[in-house]
């Protein structure tokens, strides 16, 4: 139960925001994919205006833009990069998105908790070992019938509270800050309608990372291989030395993909091949295979391997025609960050060090809004928001983690004000 005991403002915000159902919908073709996302966007814009950010506005797509002016002397402020802070309002489709009834389990004791709305949903250290690192925390979960939506309402709440806190500390140095709330991140469209020019930032962070003390700025290098096998279809009873069965030839190729390099057999820094889809008849068979690797050499090796498998199949089945088309999808965001402003990473580490937090790099085994923004020229690492077990009814965050994320973000913003106008390594843009 949410008791009426005193809660930090960031937590009060969080509890209010998670109650608003903002689930996105990957089958929708509208922007945003669901109108309900605007319910939260509208509220956030309103609250920002209420706090004093007069230009806060939601656009027609549900994106919110606002400016938090710098407190630096004018000259210094212009020499300091404009910093954008982003979070997404939508929640994932994997589980019911509402109505969310948040629960606070004060002074968590490390045992399994059966959630009241569906006691079969156990928030259990046996399943989520990180819970044991949060004994004594005030745990926040849903009632078990929905997801919690900490992904990414924790980010929304932290940014909103940061704005309020910074406005109350006018003597604390801060760079020019742009606030942006996005939609449809969960369906991979979070930056589709984002107006980069309107955002007008030079460096950015998404506050959407799971855990505490984590920073993500490395993603896969990604490509997709399409293989098309054209066979020869004749009556199967009279097919000897004539038929070329596209389906079995393609199945043979797929069966030779290394089983130890599949999504289900790899983790951390290991790349993979993933047969994404398959269709076939005797005369024509097609597949698409995802290729993923953290290094560009590794990705090249995977492309090469696909070509080799196709060539071997050509030799074995000369009557069939086998075509391979490889398309690059995205690059490791680290390469874009290094090319634009690597201080987004080094400052994130330095600010943590000032606070005595050890940053753990979390590799992103997929694309993110930040990776797409980085590719578009806005270097955007992802900062932790305290949440765990995203996209599930087991999802949780804690009062203390929300506060930690807020405190860290404040320090990070301040760090940019104090160091952002120094030419960092590769960050001056002069070379
Ligand atoms: Zn997220």
XYZ file of C-alpha atoms in Angstrom, residues 7-367:
361
model
C 7.931 10.567 0.622
C 10.583 12.511 -1.297
C 9.120 14.704 -4.020
C 10.747 12.695 -6.793
C 8.922 9.619 -5.507
C 5.611 11.461 -5.260
C 6.051 12.486 -8.882
C 6.944 8.950 -9.879
C 3.841 7.525 -8.184
C 1.649 10.083 -9.953
C 3.170 9.481 -13.377
C 3.039 5.675 -13.276
C -0.733 5.815 -12.718
C -1.177 7.320 -16.152
C -1.422 4.568 -18.759
C 0.918 5.487 -21.602
C 1.425 2.171 -23.327
C 2.585 2.480 -26.926
C 1.417 0.182 -29.716
C 3.710 -1.301 -32.324
C 0.786 -2.142 -34.628
C -0.363 1.442 -34.845
C 0.612 3.679 -37.741
C -0.167 7.008 -36.097
C 2.225 9.368 -34.318
C 2.241 8.960 -31.416
C 1.178 5.335 -31.725
C -1.372 5.852 -28.929
C -3.102 9.087 -27.950
C -2.866 8.203 -24.255
C 0.855 8.965 -24.271
C -0.124 12.593 -24.668
C -1.948 12.434 -21.315
C 1.403 12.313 -19.571
C 3.201 14.571 -22.055
C 0.535 17.219 -21.613
C 0.802 16.985 -17.835
C 4.596 17.230 -17.905
C 4.466 20.307 -20.154
C 1.908 21.872 -17.849
C 3.963 21.119 -14.764
C 7.112 22.502 -16.379
C 5.261 25.741 -17.151
C 4.008 25.723 -13.585
C 7.594 25.486 -12.380
C 8.469 28.511 -14.495
C 9.750 27.111 -17.796
C 7.590 29.401 -19.886
C 8.468 27.839 -23.251
C 7.493 24.289 -22.212
C 5.247 22.855 -24.869
C 3.922 19.559 -26.181
C 3.952 19.295 -29.960
C 1.427 17.455 -32.119
C 3.372 14.206 -31.884
C 3.411 14.248 -28.099
C 7.032 15.388 -27.648
C 7.643 17.918 -24.904
C 10.355 20.560 -25.250
C 11.405 23.068 -22.612
C 14.355 25.248 -21.703
C 16.013 25.548 -18.331
C 18.229 28.609 -18.711
C 21.855 28.539 -17.589
C 22.913 30.232 -14.382
C 26.379 30.907 -15.768
C 27.526 34.415 -16.714
C 26.437 35.040 -20.287
C 29.835 34.575 -21.905
C 30.493 31.331 -20.101
C 27.024 30.055 -20.869
C 27.513 30.537 -24.602
C 30.831 28.709 -24.429
C 29.224 25.740 -22.659
C 27.438 23.110 -24.725
C 23.655 23.006 -24.522
C 22.811 19.874 -22.573
C 19.616 17.926 -23.282
C 18.011 15.545 -20.790
C 15.572 13.052 -22.248
C 13.158 10.429 -20.986
C 10.331 8.601 -22.706
C 6.740 8.726 -21.513
C 5.546 5.474 -23.086
C 5.608 2.023 -21.535
C 6.135 -1.385 -23.097
C 3.470 -3.575 -24.622
C 4.680 -6.844 -23.139
C 2.355 -6.677 -20.114
C -0.809 -4.718 -19.235
C 0.078 -1.025 -19.012
C -2.648 0.082 -16.644
C -4.306 0.907 -14.448
C -1.082 0.848 -12.428
C -1.555 0.653 -8.650
C 1.910 1.316 -7.280
C 2.854 -0.361 -4.015
C 5.589 0.634 -1.615
C 7.152 -2.092 0.470
C 8.932 -0.125 3.185
C 12.244 -1.390 4.541
C 12.515 -4.378 2.213
C 13.812 -7.422 4.096
C 15.170 -9.512 1.223
C 12.368 -12.057 1.072
C 10.049 -12.868 -1.836
C 7.010 -10.594 -2.029
C 3.699 -11.804 -3.460
C 2.050 -8.809 -5.104
C -1.494 -8.176 -3.830
C -3.302 -7.924 -7.181
C -1.933 -11.259 -8.375
C -0.172 -13.271 -5.669
C 1.318 -15.556 -8.324
C 3.571 -12.634 -9.237
C 6.508 -12.925 -6.878
C 9.110 -10.219 -6.627
C 11.757 -12.698 -5.672
C 15.520 -12.521 -5.185
C 15.690 -16.039 -6.627
C 14.609 -14.494 -9.888
C 16.119 -11.048 -9.546
C 19.365 -11.225 -7.576
C 19.718 -7.431 -7.547
C 16.942 -7.327 -4.940
C 19.440 -8.559 -2.366
C 21.496 -5.415 -2.944
C 18.409 -3.415 -1.957
C 17.640 -4.822 1.466
C 16.530 -1.910 3.636
C 15.303 0.063 0.624
C 11.684 1.069 0.185
C 10.739 -1.061 -2.777
C 8.207 0.169 -5.343
C 6.299 -2.342 -7.461
C 2.959 -2.570 -9.244
C 0.172 -4.618 -7.654
C 1.160 -7.494 -9.927
C -1.570 -7.057 -12.547
C 0.365 -4.563 -14.659
C 3.895 -3.467 -15.290
C 5.140 -0.659 -13.080
C 6.294 1.651 -15.833
C 9.496 2.665 -14.101
C 10.778 2.330 -17.650
C 10.769 5.218 -18.147
C 8.571 7.187 -15.765
C 11.488 7.015 -13.361
C 13.432 9.056 -15.912
C 10.504 11.472 -16.322
C 10.174 11.932 -12.551
C 13.899 12.413 -12.035
C 14.140 15.051 -14.767
C 11.049 16.894 -13.515
C 12.309 16.932 -9.946
C 15.727 18.048 -11.125
C 14.131 21.051 -12.836
C 12.287 21.963 -9.665
C 15.393 21.521 -7.517
C 17.687 23.466 -9.839
C 15.270 26.366 -10.054
C 15.445 26.539 -6.274
C 19.264 26.704 -6.424
C 19.970 29.686 -8.672
C 23.490 30.006 -7.315
C 24.440 26.513 -8.431
C 26.226 26.632 -11.782
C 24.333 24.919 -14.560
C 24.761 24.918 -18.313
C 21.960 25.761 -20.709
C 19.668 22.745 -20.361
C 16.978 21.503 -22.712
C 14.344 19.152 -21.400
C 12.711 16.694 -23.763
C 10.146 13.988 -23.183
C 9.717 11.561 -26.050
C 7.054 9.066 -27.136
C 7.068 5.583 -28.680
C 10.542 4.611 -27.504
C 9.351 1.106 -26.706
C 8.297 0.440 -30.280
C 11.599 1.695 -31.653
C 10.214 5.004 -32.921
C 11.296 7.286 -30.103
C 13.220 9.704 -32.266
C 11.225 9.346 -35.497
C 9.437 12.650 -35.045
C 11.940 14.270 -32.717
C 12.841 17.724 -33.978
C 16.609 17.846 -33.442
C 16.784 21.457 -34.500
C 14.110 22.433 -32.052
C 15.867 20.433 -29.367
C 18.933 22.492 -30.159
C 21.342 20.549 -27.969
C 24.992 19.645 -28.449
C 25.246 16.886 -25.879
C 22.538 14.780 -24.263
C 21.652 12.003 -21.878
C 18.668 9.710 -21.789
C 17.661 8.819 -18.226
C 16.442 5.364 -19.111
C 19.068 2.914 -17.896
C 18.232 0.078 -15.580
C 20.032 -0.338 -12.279
C 22.081 2.134 -10.287
C 25.468 3.503 -11.198
C 25.146 2.224 -14.748
C 26.013 4.075 -17.913
C 25.406 2.806 -21.434
C 27.245 4.148 -24.429
C 28.050 0.996 -26.334
C 25.644 -0.822 -28.579
C 26.014 -3.512 -31.175
C 27.175 -2.922 -34.682
C 24.217 -4.256 -36.585
C 23.577 -5.606 -40.044
C 20.955 -7.773 -41.662
C 21.566 -10.468 -44.251
C 18.739 -11.399 -46.595
C 19.188 -14.731 -48.348
C 17.029 -15.747 -51.264
C 17.220 -19.225 -52.750
C 15.544 -19.848 -56.103
C 14.996 -23.527 -56.750
C 13.583 -25.639 -59.540
C 10.133 -27.057 -58.937
C 9.083 -30.207 -60.776
C 6.774 -33.061 -59.831
C 8.413 -34.677 -56.817
C 7.854 -38.139 -58.239
C 9.993 -37.398 -61.259
C 12.456 -34.970 -59.773
C 15.690 -36.955 -59.738
C 18.592 -34.813 -60.947
C 16.188 -31.994 -61.832
C 14.631 -30.524 -58.719
C 16.405 -27.943 -56.617
C 14.413 -27.538 -53.411
C 14.881 -23.980 -52.224
C 13.412 -24.715 -48.791
C 15.760 -27.570 -47.910
C 18.759 -25.734 -49.329
C 17.981 -22.709 -47.180
C 17.312 -24.899 -44.142
C 20.761 -26.394 -44.714
C 22.335 -22.949 -44.666
C 20.510 -21.973 -41.483
C 21.449 -25.212 -39.759
C 25.108 -24.325 -40.253
C 24.883 -21.073 -38.332
C 26.941 -21.591 -35.170
C 24.574 -22.636 -32.377
C 26.897 -21.081 -29.804
C 26.500 -17.688 -31.461
C 22.738 -17.206 -31.178
C 20.811 -14.714 -29.049
C 19.804 -17.529 -26.698
C 23.389 -18.667 -26.166
C 25.248 -15.360 -25.856
C 25.513 -12.456 -23.408
C 27.607 -9.423 -22.511
C 30.107 -8.679 -25.247
C 29.345 -11.730 -27.392
C 27.787 -11.165 -30.786
C 25.330 -13.402 -32.591
C 23.461 -14.526 -35.694
C 19.687 -14.589 -35.401
C 17.414 -16.019 -38.085
C 14.623 -13.499 -37.869
C 12.148 -14.920 -40.323
C 11.833 -17.703 -42.836
C 9.457 -18.490 -45.667
C 9.734 -21.077 -48.342
C 8.423 -23.300 -51.105
C 10.296 -25.594 -53.448
C 10.819 -22.816 -55.928
C 11.624 -19.952 -53.610
C 12.836 -19.602 -50.025
C 13.822 -16.509 -48.131
C 15.247 -15.647 -44.775
C 16.485 -12.622 -42.919
C 19.318 -13.002 -40.466
C 20.344 -10.407 -37.916
C 24.081 -9.990 -37.459
C 25.238 -8.352 -34.235
C 28.697 -7.638 -32.905
C 30.277 -5.034 -30.616
C 33.311 -4.648 -32.884
C 33.249 -3.692 -36.545
C 35.796 -6.432 -37.340
C 33.500 -8.946 -35.684
C 30.573 -7.733 -37.749
C 32.639 -8.020 -40.955
C 33.594 -11.556 -39.978
C 29.917 -12.420 -39.573
C 29.028 -10.966 -42.966
C 31.881 -12.981 -44.442
C 30.607 -16.155 -42.795
C 27.163 -15.697 -44.352
C 28.766 -15.270 -47.779
C 30.825 -18.446 -47.217
C 27.779 -20.478 -46.205
C 25.956 -19.275 -49.302
C 28.928 -20.114 -51.501
C 29.198 -23.616 -50.037
C 25.495 -24.140 -50.735
C 25.992 -22.933 -54.325
C 28.745 -25.518 -54.807
C 26.576 -28.279 -53.327
C 23.421 -27.254 -55.246
C 24.483 -25.891 -58.629
C 20.924 -25.936 -59.983
C 19.751 -23.404 -57.403
C 20.406 -19.689 -57.421
C 21.420 -18.243 -54.089
C 21.559 -14.535 -53.503
C 22.775 -12.724 -50.434
C 22.140 -9.108 -49.659
C 23.705 -7.591 -46.583
C 22.522 -4.224 -45.280
C 24.101 -2.278 -42.460
C 21.574 -1.226 -39.823
C 23.429 0.766 -37.184
C 26.879 1.172 -35.708
C 28.085 0.916 -32.137
C 27.075 4.287 -30.667
C 30.505 4.554 -29.063
C 31.995 5.294 -32.473
C 29.601 8.225 -32.989
C 30.185 9.541 -29.468
C 33.930 9.427 -29.963
C 33.547 11.354 -33.204
C 31.350 14.096 -31.723
C 31.864 14.729 -28.005
C 33.462 11.945 -25.952
C 33.120 14.162 -22.873
C 29.535 12.903 -22.618
C 31.140 9.681 -21.388
C 34.223 11.003 -19.554
C 32.185 13.646 -17.673
C 29.645 11.008 -16.674
C 32.465 9.023 -15.099
C 34.048 12.098 -13.518
C 30.798 13.324 -11.958
C 30.250 9.880 -10.449
C 33.769 9.824 -9.101
C 33.162 13.149 -7.350
C 30.263 11.502 -5.558
C 32.118 8.304 -4.785
C 29.903 6.267 -7.101
C 31.523 3.661 -9.242
C 30.097 3.666 -12.726
C 29.490 0.361 -14.369
C 29.341 0.292 -18.129
C 26.300 -1.537 -19.374
C 26.492 -2.880 -22.886
C 23.285 -2.403 -24.812
C 22.457 -5.524 -26.771
C 20.073 -3.657 -29.031
C 19.464 -0.224 -30.465
